[in-house]
Amino acid sequence: MNLDLMDVKSNHSAPVLADPAPMNNTRLGIHSSLYSPPGVVFSHGLYLTIPRKKTNTLDDFRSSSWLDAMKSSSPTHRKITKDSGTDLVSTDADVAYRNWMLKYPSALASFEQITNYAKGKRIALFLDYDGTLSTIVDNPDCAFMSNPMRATVRNLAKYFPTAIISGRSRDKVYEFVGLTELYYAGSHGMDIIGPVRPMSNDPPNCIRSTDNQGKEVNLFQPASEFLPMIDEQVFRSLVEITKDINGAKVENNKFCVSVHYRNVDEQVAVIQAPETISVAVLFKSVHDILKDYPRLRLTHGRKVLEVRPVLDWDKGKAVEFLLESLATSIDAGLSNCDDVLPIYIGDDRTDEDAFKVLRVGNRGYGILVSSAPKESNALYSLRDPSEPSGEGILLYRRDPGSTSGGSEMLVLLMAHFGDLALYSDRILGSSVRMVELR
Ligand SMILES: O=P(O)(O)OC[C@H]1O[C@H](O[C@H]2O[C@H](CO)[C@@H](O)[C@H](O)[C@H]2O)[C@H](O)[C@@H](O)[C@@H]1O
């Protein structure tokens, strides 16, 4: 559900904030139990599991972590409650989620802590795309971003340097987001368009280029040598071997390739005849192809296998690269700014590399978008990009030209994401809390 203006105005209930964890201050104002979990209970029964009795040649695949990864790669709260069909399990799921939130408190509930720490600092915002700015859908070509979300990101970018870091190709994610004022990193950070940095700082594979608007930018493609192999050989081979697997889809993400199995029949019921399990066949086929390409590796995303170069580069490295670019670029507005607070919001395993980078030395905040408990290097959580909600929290800056509070510019940084928008204070409903960023 997208909240329109009427929804916001008519929702007069106080913000329904998730159970706040007791907070002790650390440098980032983070609950100390984040570093030593307070007996968090994970209900493994919430996840579907597959029997591991060996029966034939596909056993290695069934009994390895591959199928487990498949089953847990996209657990959704909705699916758990729907599939189980009982209120009891639904309650268990809620309890497990609340317990999990002791370790990963809601970013909404912790918003004052975040903004307190942000005072006096320049925020740099990094956003994943799928599952963060758009909801997960069956067809990857239709993972559109809502207009309110787009408007919010556009407005955020007026205040904070903002970058999208996606596993998609850079062109594709730009096509979805469509905002020229952002920086974009595609192929899990292996294809970055960022602000121009002084030549002396340029690593190899970094060149000056122009973006779609003719603006001078830096183009950094650390995996450029892999392009012919991935594009001309691997992508084609993967398309060929999966063409008879109903529902499989291969997506060319330029420096990596995604093999989707969200729509492939998992056939868990016929586990005794594993040769009919299409997903297992798919995994084996992809694995077999990769034997011929030792310089490529396989990672798991949400119902997707991702083929990528063996390269010491990931979303975390991309965040570091962009932070350095932003800090040295006059255009980006972070130069001469000692204190930058990076915030990264993402939902998937590949986002963990970025969370890790921010976690080290309490450098910034990682926020995991997840509706199911899972281990993460993030510090905070949000439940779902599209969860219906009337709550919102505003991060705002006073308009320097303003003489009255009535004309303050208000920027909604994080509500439940599907409902993000820019509002003026005149139209805010009482369900929105405001936190001033000085
Ligand atoms: O880093 P991201 O921007 O999150 O990209 C990761 C992968 O996202 C896409 O796949 C996922 O979203 C699809 C659309 O909702 C869904 O159908 C699929 O099951 C998910 O895995 C994208 O299609 C992949 O290429 C990206 O690698």
CSV table of C-alpha atoms and ligand atoms in Angstrom, one decimal:
chain,number,residue,atom,x,y,z
A,1,MET,CA,0.0,0.0,0.0
A,2,ASN,CA,1.3,3.4,-0.8
A,3,LEU,CA,0.3,6.1,1.6
A,4,ASP,CA,-1.0,9.1,-0.2
A,5,LEU,CA,-1.4,12.5,1.5
A,6,MET,CA,-4.8,11.6,2.9
A,7,ASP,CA,-3.5,8.5,4.5
A,8,VAL,CA,-0.8,10.4,6.2
A,9,LYS,CA,-3.1,13.1,7.5
A,10,SER,CA,-5.8,10.8,8.6
A,11,ASN,CA,-3.5,8.5,10.6
A,12,HIS,CA,-3.5,10.1,14.0
A,13,SER,CA,-2.2,7.2,15.9
A,14,ALA,CA,1.2,7.5,17.5
A,15,PRO,CA,4.0,5.9,15.5
A,16,VAL,CA,3.9,2.1,16.0
A,17,LEU,CA,7.5,1.6,16.6
A,18,ALA,CA,9.0,-1.8,16.9
A,19,ASP,CA,10.0,-3.0,20.4
A,20,PRO,CA,12.9,-0.8,21.3
A,21,ALA,CA,15.9,-2.6,22.6
A,22,PRO,CA,17.4,-1.2,25.8
A,23,MET,CA,20.1,1.1,24.7
A,24,ASN,CA,23.6,1.7,26.1
A,25,ASN,CA,25.7,4.3,24.5
A,26,THR,CA,28.7,3.5,22.5
A,27,ARG,CA,30.5,5.7,20.0
A,28,LEU,CA,27.7,5.2,17.6
A,29,GLY,CA,25.0,5.2,20.2
A,30,ILE,CA,24.5,1.5,19.6
A,31,HIS,CA,23.2,-1.0,22.1
A,32,SER,CA,26.2,-2.9,23.4
A,33,SER,CA,24.3,-6.2,23.1
A,34,LEU,CA,24.7,-5.8,19.3
A,35,TYR,CA,28.3,-7.0,19.8
A,36,SER,CA,27.4,-9.7,22.3
A,37,PRO,CA,23.9,-11.0,21.5
A,38,PRO,CA,21.6,-11.3,24.5
A,39,GLY,CA,20.6,-14.9,24.0
A,40,VAL,CA,18.8,-14.4,20.8
A,41,VAL,CA,16.6,-17.3,19.9
A,42,PHE,CA,16.4,-18.3,16.2
A,43,SER,CA,13.6,-20.5,15.4
A,44,HIS,CA,15.0,-22.9,12.8
A,45,GLY,CA,11.6,-24.5,12.5
A,46,LEU,CA,10.5,-21.5,10.6
A,47,TYR,CA,12.6,-22.4,7.7
A,48,LEU,CA,11.7,-25.1,5.3
A,49,THR,CA,14.3,-27.9,5.2
A,50,ILE,CA,14.9,-30.7,2.8
A,51,PRO,CA,15.6,-34.3,3.9
A,52,ARG,CA,19.2,-35.2,3.3
A,53,LYS,CA,18.9,-39.0,2.6
A,54,LYS,CA,21.3,-39.8,-0.3
A,55,THR,CA,19.8,-41.5,-3.3
A,56,ASN,CA,21.7,-40.8,-6.4
A,57,THR,CA,24.2,-38.7,-8.3
A,58,LEU,CA,22.5,-35.4,-7.5
A,59,ASP,CA,23.0,-36.2,-3.8
A,60,ASP,CA,26.0,-34.0,-3.5
A,61,PHE,CA,23.9,-31.1,-4.5
A,62,ARG,CA,21.0,-32.0,-2.3
A,63,SER,CA,23.1,-32.7,0.7
A,64,SER,CA,25.4,-29.8,0.4
A,65,SER,CA,24.5,-26.4,1.6
A,66,TRP,CA,23.3,-25.5,-1.9
A,67,LEU,CA,19.7,-26.6,-1.4
A,68,ASP,CA,19.6,-25.2,2.1
A,69,ALA,CA,20.9,-21.9,0.7
A,70,MET,CA,18.1,-22.1,-1.9
A,71,LYS,CA,15.4,-22.7,0.7
A,72,SER,CA,16.6,-20.0,3.0
A,73,SER,CA,17.7,-17.5,0.3
A,74,SER,CA,14.4,-15.7,0.2
A,75,PRO,CA,12.4,-16.4,3.3
A,76,THR,CA,9.6,-14.0,3.7
A,77,HIS,CA,7.4,-13.4,6.6
A,78,ARG,CA,4.3,-13.8,4.5
A,79,LYS,CA,5.4,-17.1,3.1
A,80,ILE,CA,6.1,-18.5,6.5
A,81,THR,CA,2.7,-17.7,7.8
A,82,LYS,CA,0.8,-18.7,4.6
A,83,ASP,CA,2.6,-22.0,4.1
A,84,SER,CA,2.3,-23.1,7.6
A,85,GLY,CA,-1.3,-22.3,7.8
A,86,THR,CA,-1.6,-22.0,11.5
A,87,ASP,CA,-1.9,-19.1,13.9
A,88,LEU,CA,0.6,-20.7,16.2
A,89,VAL,CA,3.4,-20.7,13.6
A,90,SER,CA,2.5,-17.1,12.7
A,91,THR,CA,2.9,-16.2,16.4
A,92,ASP,CA,6.2,-18.1,16.5
A,93,ALA,CA,7.4,-16.1,13.6
A,94,ASP,CA,6.4,-12.8,15.3
A,95,VAL,CA,8.2,-13.8,18.5
A,96,ALA,CA,11.3,-14.9,16.5
A,97,TYR,CA,11.3,-11.6,14.7
A,98,ARG,CA,11.0,-9.6,17.9
A,99,ASN,CA,13.8,-11.6,19.5
A,100,TRP,CA,15.9,-11.0,16.4
A,101,MET,CA,15.2,-7.3,16.6
A,102,LEU,CA,16.9,-7.2,20.0
A,103,LYS,CA,20.0,-7.8,18.0
A,104,TYR,CA,19.1,-5.7,15.0
A,105,PRO,CA,16.8,-3.0,16.3
A,106,SER,CA,14.4,-1.2,14.0
A,107,ALA,CA,16.1,1.7,12.4
A,108,LEU,CA,12.8,3.5,12.9
A,109,ALA,CA,12.8,2.9,16.6
A,110,SER,CA,16.4,3.9,16.8
A,111,PHE,CA,16.1,6.9,14.7
A,112,GLU,CA,16.9,9.4,17.3
A,113,GLN,CA,20.1,7.6,18.2
A,114,ILE,CA,21.1,7.6,14.6
A,115,THR,CA,20.3,11.3,14.1
A,116,ASN,CA,22.0,12.2,17.3
A,117,TYR,CA,25.1,10.6,16.1
A,118,ALA,CA,24.6,12.2,12.7
A,119,LYS,CA,24.6,15.8,14.1
A,120,GLY,CA,27.5,17.8,12.8
A,121,LYS,CA,28.3,15.1,10.2
A,122,ARG,CA,27.7,14.9,6.5
A,123,ILE,CA,25.6,11.8,5.7
A,124,ALA,CA,26.5,9.8,2.6
A,125,LEU,CA,23.7,7.5,1.6
A,126,PHE,CA,24.2,4.1,-0.2
A,127,LEU,CA,21.2,2.2,-1.3
A,128,ASP,CA,20.8,-1.3,-2.7
A,129,TYR,CA,18.1,-1.7,-5.4
A,130,ASP,CA,16.2,-5.0,-5.4
A,131,GLY,CA,14.5,-5.8,-2.1
A,132,THR,CA,15.4,-2.3,-0.8
A,133,LEU,CA,14.1,0.3,-3.2
A,134,SER,CA,11.8,-2.1,-5.0
A,135,THR,CA,9.9,-5.1,-3.6
A,136,ILE,CA,11.0,-8.6,-4.7
A,137,VAL,CA,8.8,-9.8,-7.6
A,138,ASP,CA,8.8,-13.0,-9.7
A,139,ASN,CA,9.9,-11.3,-12.9
A,140,PRO,CA,13.3,-9.5,-12.5
A,141,ASP,CA,12.4,-7.3,-15.5
A,142,CYS,CA,9.4,-5.9,-13.6
A,143,ALA,CA,11.0,-4.9,-10.4
A,144,PHE,CA,9.9,-1.3,-10.7
A,145,MET,CA,10.4,1.3,-8.1
A,146,SER,CA,7.3,3.2,-7.0
A,147,ASN,CA,6.9,6.9,-7.8
A,148,PRO,CA,6.8,7.9,-4.1
A,149,MET,CA,10.1,6.0,-3.5
A,150,ARG,CA,11.6,7.7,-6.5
A,151,ALA,CA,10.5,11.1,-5.3
A,152,THR,CA,12.0,10.4,-1.9
A,153,VAL,CA,15.3,9.3,-3.2
A,154,ARG,CA,15.4,12.3,-5.5
A,155,ASN,CA,14.8,14.6,-2.5
A,156,LEU,CA,17.3,12.8,-0.3
A,157,ALA,CA,19.9,13.3,-3.0
A,158,LYS,CA,19.4,17.1,-2.7
A,159,TYR,CA,20.7,16.9,0.8
A,160,PHE,CA,23.0,13.9,0.9
A,161,PRO,CA,25.3,12.5,-1.7
A,162,THR,CA,23.4,9.3,-2.7
A,163,ALA,CA,24.6,6.2,-4.6
A,164,ILE,CA,22.8,3.1,-5.7
A,165,ILE,CA,24.9,-0.1,-5.4
A,166,SER,CA,23.3,-3.0,-7.2
A,167,GLY,CA,24.0,-6.4,-8.5
A,168,ARG,CA,22.2,-5.4,-11.7
A,169,SER,CA,24.1,-3.9,-14.7
A,170,ARG,CA,24.6,-0.2,-14.1
A,171,ASP,CA,22.5,0.6,-17.2
A,172,LYS,CA,19.6,-1.5,-16.0
A,173,VAL,CA,19.5,-0.1,-12.5
A,174,TYR,CA,19.7,3.4,-13.9
A,175,GLU,CA,16.8,2.6,-16.2
A,176,PHE,CA,14.7,1.5,-13.1
A,177,VAL,CA,15.7,4.4,-10.9
A,178,GLY,CA,15.9,7.1,-13.6
A,179,LEU,CA,17.5,9.8,-11.4
A,180,THR,CA,20.4,11.7,-12.9
A,181,GLU,CA,21.4,13.2,-9.6
A,182,LEU,CA,22.7,9.9,-8.1
A,183,TYR,CA,25.9,7.9,-8.4
A,184,TYR,CA,25.5,4.4,-9.7
A,185,ALA,CA,27.5,1.2,-9.1
A,186,GLY,CA,26.3,-1.8,-11.1
A,187,SER,CA,27.5,-5.4,-11.2
A,188,HIS,CA,27.9,-5.6,-7.4
A,189,GLY,CA,30.2,-2.5,-7.5
A,190,MET,CA,32.3,-3.6,-10.4
A,191,ASP,CA,31.0,-0.8,-12.6
A,192,ILE,CA,31.0,2.6,-10.9
A,193,ILE,CA,30.1,6.0,-12.1
A,194,GLY,CA,31.2,8.5,-9.4
A,195,PRO,CA,32.3,12.0,-9.0
A,196,VAL,CA,35.6,13.1,-10.7
A,197,ARG,CA,38.5,12.6,-8.4
A,198,PRO,CA,42.0,14.1,-8.6
A,199,MET,CA,44.0,12.1,-11.2
A,200,SER,CA,46.7,11.2,-8.7
A,201,ASN,CA,44.1,9.2,-6.7
A,202,ASP,CA,42.9,7.2,-9.7
A,203,PRO,CA,43.4,3.4,-9.5
A,204,PRO,CA,44.0,1.3,-12.7
A,205,ASN,CA,40.8,0.9,-14.7
A,206,CYS,CA,39.5,4.3,-13.7
A,207,ILE,CA,38.9,6.7,-16.5
A,208,ARG,CA,37.3,10.1,-17.1
A,209,SER,CA,34.0,9.8,-18.9
A,210,THR,CA,30.7,11.6,-19.4
A,211,ASP,CA,27.4,10.6,-18.1
A,212,ASN,CA,24.0,10.7,-20.0
A,213,GLN,CA,23.8,14.4,-19.3
A,214,GLY,CA,27.3,15.1,-20.6
A,215,LYS,CA,28.6,15.7,-17.2
A,216,GLU,CA,32.2,14.7,-16.5
A,217,VAL,CA,32.4,11.7,-14.2
A,218,ASN,CA,34.8,9.0,-13.2
A,219,LEU,CA,34.1,5.5,-14.6
A,220,PHE,CA,35.7,2.7,-12.6
A,221,GLN,CA,35.5,-0.9,-13.9
A,222,PRO,CA,37.9,-3.1,-11.9
A,223,ALA,CA,36.7,-6.3,-13.7
A,224,SER,CA,37.0,-5.0,-17.3
A,225,GLU,CA,39.3,-7.8,-18.4
A,226,PHE,CA,36.5,-10.3,-17.6
A,227,LEU,CA,34.0,-8.7,-19.9
A,228,PRO,CA,34.6,-10.7,-23.1
A,229,MET,CA,34.6,-14.0,-21.1
A,230,ILE,CA,31.4,-13.2,-19.3
A,231,ASP,CA,29.5,-11.6,-22.1
A,232,GLU,CA,30.6,-13.8,-25.0
A,233,GLN,CA,31.0,-17.2,-23.4
A,234,VAL,CA,29.6,-17.6,-20.0
A,235,PHE,CA,26.3,-15.8,-20.4
A,236,ARG,CA,25.6,-17.7,-23.7
A,237,SER,CA,26.5,-21.1,-22.1
A,238,LEU,CA,24.3,-20.4,-19.2
A,239,VAL,CA,21.4,-19.4,-21.4
A,240,GLU,CA,21.9,-22.6,-23.4
A,241,ILE,CA,22.1,-25.0,-20.5
A,242,THR,CA,19.0,-23.5,-18.8
A,243,LYS,CA,16.8,-23.2,-21.8
A,244,ASP,CA,14.9,-26.4,-21.0
A,245,ILE,CA,14.5,-25.7,-17.4
A,246,ASN,CA,11.1,-24.3,-17.0
A,247,GLY,CA,11.1,-20.9,-15.2
A,248,ALA,CA,14.9,-20.5,-15.2
A,249,LYS,CA,16.1,-17.1,-16.3
A,250,VAL,CA,19.6,-15.9,-17.1
A,251,GLU,CA,20.3,-12.1,-16.7
A,252,ASN,CA,23.3,-10.5,-18.1
A,253,ASN,CA,24.6,-8.0,-15.6
A,254,LYS,CA,27.7,-7.1,-17.6
A,255,PHE,CA,30.4,-8.1,-15.2
A,256,CYS,CA,28.4,-10.8,-13.6
A,257,VAL,CA,25.5,-13.1,-14.6
A,258,SER,CA,22.4,-13.9,-12.6
A,259,VAL,CA,20.8,-17.3,-12.9
A,260,HIS,CA,17.3,-17.0,-11.5
A,261,TYR,CA,15.4,-19.9,-10.1
A,262,ARG,CA,12.5,-18.2,-8.3
A,263,ASN,CA,10.1,-19.6,-10.9
A,264,VAL,CA,11.7,-23.0,-11.2
A,265,ASP,CA,9.7,-25.9,-9.8
A,266,GLU,CA,11.4,-26.9,-6.6
A,267,GLN,CA,9.4,-30.2,-6.4
A,268,VAL,CA,10.2,-30.8,-2.8
A,269,ALA,CA,7.4,-33.4,-2.7
A,270,VAL,CA,9.3,-35.7,-5.0
A,271,ILE,CA,12.5,-35.6,-3.1
A,272,GLN,CA,12.9,-39.4,-3.6
A,273,ALA,CA,13.3,-38.8,-7.3
A,274,PRO,CA,15.8,-36.0,-7.2
A,275,GLU,CA,16.5,-36.1,-11.0
A,276,THR,CA,13.1,-34.4,-11.4
A,277,ILE,CA,14.1,-31.6,-9.1
A,278,SER,CA,14.6,-28.8,-11.6
A,279,VAL,CA,16.4,-26.5,-9.2
A,280,ALA,CA,18.9,-29.2,-8.4
A,281,VAL,CA,19.4,-29.8,-12.1
A,282,LEU,CA,19.9,-26.1,-12.5
A,283,PHE,CA,22.5,-25.9,-9.7
A,284,LYS,CA,24.4,-28.8,-11.1
A,285,SER,CA,24.4,-27.4,-14.6
A,286,VAL,CA,25.7,-24.0,-13.5
A,287,HIS,CA,28.3,-25.7,-11.3
A,288,ASP,CA,29.5,-27.9,-14.2
A,289,ILE,CA,29.9,-24.8,-16.5
A,290,LEU,CA,32.0,-23.0,-13.9
A,291,LYS,CA,34.4,-25.9,-13.8
A,292,ASP,CA,35.7,-24.6,-17.1
A,293,TYR,CA,36.1,-21.1,-15.7
A,294,PRO,CA,38.4,-21.1,-12.6
A,295,ARG,CA,38.5,-17.3,-12.6
A,296,LEU,CA,34.8,-17.1,-12.0
A,297,ARG,CA,33.0,-17.9,-8.7
A,298,LEU,CA,29.4,-18.5,-7.6
A,299,THR,CA,27.5,-16.6,-4.9
A,300,HIS,CA,24.0,-16.9,-3.7
A,301,GLY,CA,21.4,-14.2,-3.7
A,302,ARG,CA,17.6,-14.3,-3.2
A,303,LYS,CA,16.6,-17.3,-5.4
A,304,VAL,CA,19.4,-16.5,-7.7
A,305,LEU,CA,22.9,-17.9,-8.4
A,306,GLU,CA,25.4,-15.1,-9.3
A,307,VAL,CA,28.4,-15.8,-11.4
A,308,ARG,CA,31.1,-13.3,-10.9
A,309,PRO,CA,34.9,-12.8,-11.3
A,310,VAL,CA,37.3,-14.0,-8.7
A,311,LEU,CA,38.3,-10.5,-7.8
A,312,ASP,CA,38.9,-8.8,-4.5
A,313,TRP,CA,36.1,-6.4,-5.1
A,314,ASP,CA,32.6,-6.3,-3.8
A,315,LYS,CA,29.9,-3.8,-2.6
A,316,GLY,CA,32.0,-3.0,0.5
A,317,LYS,CA,35.0,-2.0,-1.7
A,318,ALA,CA,32.6,0.0,-3.9
A,319,VAL,CA,31.4,1.9,-0.8
A,320,GLU,CA,35.0,2.7,0.2
A,321,PHE,CA,35.8,3.7,-3.3
A,322,LEU,CA,32.8,6.1,-3.5
A,323,LEU,CA,33.5,7.5,-0.1
A,324,GLU,CA,37.0,8.3,-1.1
A,325,SER,CA,35.8,9.8,-4.4
A,326,LEU,CA,33.2,11.9,-2.6
A,327,ALA,CA,35.7,13.1,-0.1
A,328,THR,CA,38.1,14.3,-2.8
A,329,SER,CA,35.6,15.7,-5.2
A,330,ILE,CA,34.6,19.3,-4.9
A,331,ASP,CA,31.3,18.7,-6.8
A,332,ALA,CA,30.1,16.1,-4.4
A,333,GLY,CA,30.2,18.4,-1.4
A,334,LEU,CA,32.1,16.1,1.0
A,335,SER,CA,35.5,17.6,0.4
A,336,ASN,CA,37.0,19.2,3.5
A,337,CYS,CA,34.5,17.4,5.5
A,338,ASP,CA,36.3,15.3,8.1
A,339,ASP,CA,33.2,13.7,9.5
A,340,VAL,CA,31.2,11.7,7.1
A,341,LEU,CA,28.6,9.3,8.2
A,342,PRO,CA,27.9,6.6,5.6
A,343,ILE,CA,24.5,4.8,5.8
A,344,TYR,CA,24.0,1.7,3.7
A,345,ILE,CA,20.6,0.1,3.3
A,346,GLY,CA,20.3,-3.3,1.7
A,347,ASP,CA,18.6,-6.7,2.0
A,348,ASP,CA,20.8,-9.3,0.5
A,349,ARG,CA,24.0,-11.3,1.1
A,350,THR,CA,26.1,-9.2,-1.2
A,351,ASP,CA,25.1,-6.2,0.9
A,352,GLU,CA,26.8,-7.8,3.9
A,353,ASP,CA,30.2,-6.8,2.5
A,354,ALA,CA,29.1,-3.2,2.7
A,355,PHE,CA,27.7,-3.6,6.2
A,356,LYS,CA,31.0,-5.1,7.3
A,357,VAL,CA,33.0,-2.1,6.0
A,358,LEU,CA,30.8,0.3,7.9
A,359,ARG,CA,30.8,-1.8,11.0
A,360,VAL,CA,34.6,-1.9,11.3
A,361,GLY,CA,35.6,1.0,13.5
A,362,ASN,CA,32.0,2.0,13.9
A,363,ARG,CA,32.4,3.9,10.7
A,364,GLY,CA,28.7,4.1,9.8
A,365,TYR,CA,25.4,2.4,9.9
A,366,GLY,CA,24.3,-0.7,8.0
A,367,ILE,CA,20.6,-1.2,7.8
A,368,LEU,CA,19.2,-4.6,6.8
A,369,VAL,CA,15.8,-4.8,5.1
A,370,SER,CA,14.4,-8.2,6.1
A,371,SER,CA,11.1,-9.6,7.2
A,372,ALA,CA,12.7,-12.8,8.5
A,373,PRO,CA,15.4,-13.2,11.1
A,374,LYS,CA,18.8,-13.7,9.6
A,375,GLU,CA,22.4,-13.1,10.7
A,376,SER,CA,23.9,-9.9,9.4
A,377,ASN,CA,26.7,-7.4,9.8
A,378,ALA,CA,24.1,-4.6,9.8
A,379,LEU,CA,23.4,-2.7,13.0
A,380,TYR,CA,19.8,-1.9,12.4
A,381,SER,CA,16.8,-3.4,10.5
A,382,LEU,CA,13.8,-2.4,8.5
A,383,ARG,CA,11.1,-4.9,7.8
A,384,ASP,CA,10.0,-4.6,4.2
A,385,PRO,CA,10.2,-2.1,1.4
A,386,SER,CA,6.4,-2.3,0.9
A,387,GLU,CA,5.0,-3.0,4.3
A,388,PRO,CA,1.9,-0.9,4.9
A,389,SER,CA,2.5,1.6,7.6
A,390,GLY,CA,1.3,5.0,8.7
A,391,GLU,CA,4.4,5.7,10.6
A,392,GLY,CA,7.3,7.8,9.5
A,393,ILE,CA,10.3,9.5,10.8
A,394,LEU,CA,11.7,12.7,9.4
A,395,LEU,CA,15.2,13.9,9.2
A,396,TYR,CA,15.1,17.5,8.4
A,397,ARG,CA,17.3,20.5,8.0
A,398,ARG,CA,16.2,24.0,8.6
A,399,ASP,CA,16.0,26.0,5.4
A,400,PRO,CA,18.7,28.7,6.0
A,401,GLY,CA,16.6,31.3,4.2
A,402,SER,CA,13.7,30.7,6.4
A,403,THR,CA,12.7,33.1,9.2
A,404,SER,CA,9.9,30.9,10.6
A,405,GLY,CA,9.7,27.3,11.5
A,406,GLY,CA,6.7,27.0,9.1
A,407,SER,CA,8.8,27.0,6.0
A,408,GLU,CA,11.3,24.4,7.1
A,409,MET,CA,12.2,21.9,4.5
A,410,LEU,CA,11.4,18.4,5.6
A,411,VAL,CA,12.9,15.3,4.3
A,412,LEU,CA,11.6,12.0,5.1
A,413,LEU,CA,14.6,9.8,5.3
A,414,MET,CA,13.3,6.5,6.5
A,415,ALA,CA,9.8,5.5,6.9
A,416,HIS,CA,8.8,2.1,5.8
A,417,PHE,CA,10.3,2.5,2.5
A,418,GLY,CA,7.4,2.1,0.2
A,419,ASP,CA,5.8,5.2,1.6
A,420,LEU,CA,8.7,7.6,1.5
A,421,ALA,CA,8.0,11.0,0.2
A,422,LEU,CA,8.8,14.6,0.7
A,423,TYR,CA,6.2,16.6,2.7
A,424,SER,CA,6.2,20.1,3.9
A,425,ASP,CA,5.5,20.5,7.7
A,426,ARG,CA,2.1,21.9,6.9
A,427,ILE,CA,0.8,18.6,5.7
A,428,LEU,CA,2.4,16.3,8.2
A,429,GLY,CA,0.1,14.0,10.1
A,430,SER,CA,0.7,13.3,13.8
A,431,SER,CA,1.9,9.8,12.9
A,432,VAL,CA,5.2,11.3,11.8
A,433,ARG,CA,8.0,12.1,14.2
A,434,MET,CA,10.5,14.8,13.4
A,435,VAL,CA,14.2,14.9,14.2
A,436,GLU,CA,16.2,17.9,13.3
A,437,LEU,CA,19.6,17.4,11.7
A,438,ARG,CA,21.8,20.5,12.3
B,1,LIG,O1,22.1,-5.9,-5.5
B,1,LIG,P1,20.6,-5.8,-5.9
B,1,LIG,O2,20.2,-4.5,-6.5
B,1,LIG,O3,19.7,-6.2,-4.7
B,1,LIG,O4,20.5,-7.0,-7.0
B,1,LIG,C1,20.6,-8.3,-6.7
B,1,LIG,C2,19.8,-9.2,-7.7
B,1,LIG,O5,18.5,-8.6,-7.7
B,1,LIG,C3,17.6,-9.0,-8.8
B,1,LIG,O6,17.1,-10.3,-8.4
B,1,LIG,C4,16.3,-10.3,-7.2
B,1,LIG,O7,15.2,-9.4,-7.5
B,1,LIG,C5,14.3,-10.0,-8.5
B,1,LIG,C6,13.2,-8.9,-8.7
B,1,LIG,O8,12.5,-8.7,-7.5
B,1,LIG,C7,13.7,-11.3,-8.1
B,1,LIG,O9,12.9,-11.9,-9.1
B,1,LIG,C8,14.9,-12.3,-7.9
B,1,LIG,O10,14.5,-13.5,-7.4
B,1,LIG,C9,15.9,-11.7,-6.9
B,1,LIG,O11,17.1,-12.5,-6.7
B,1,LIG,C10,18.3,-9.0,-10.1
B,1,LIG,O12,17.4,-9.6,-11.1
B,1,LIG,C11,19.6,-9.8,-10.1
B,1,LIG,O13,20.2,-9.7,-11.3
B,1,LIG,C12,20.5,-9.1,-9.1
B,1,LIG,O14,21.8,-9.7,-9.0
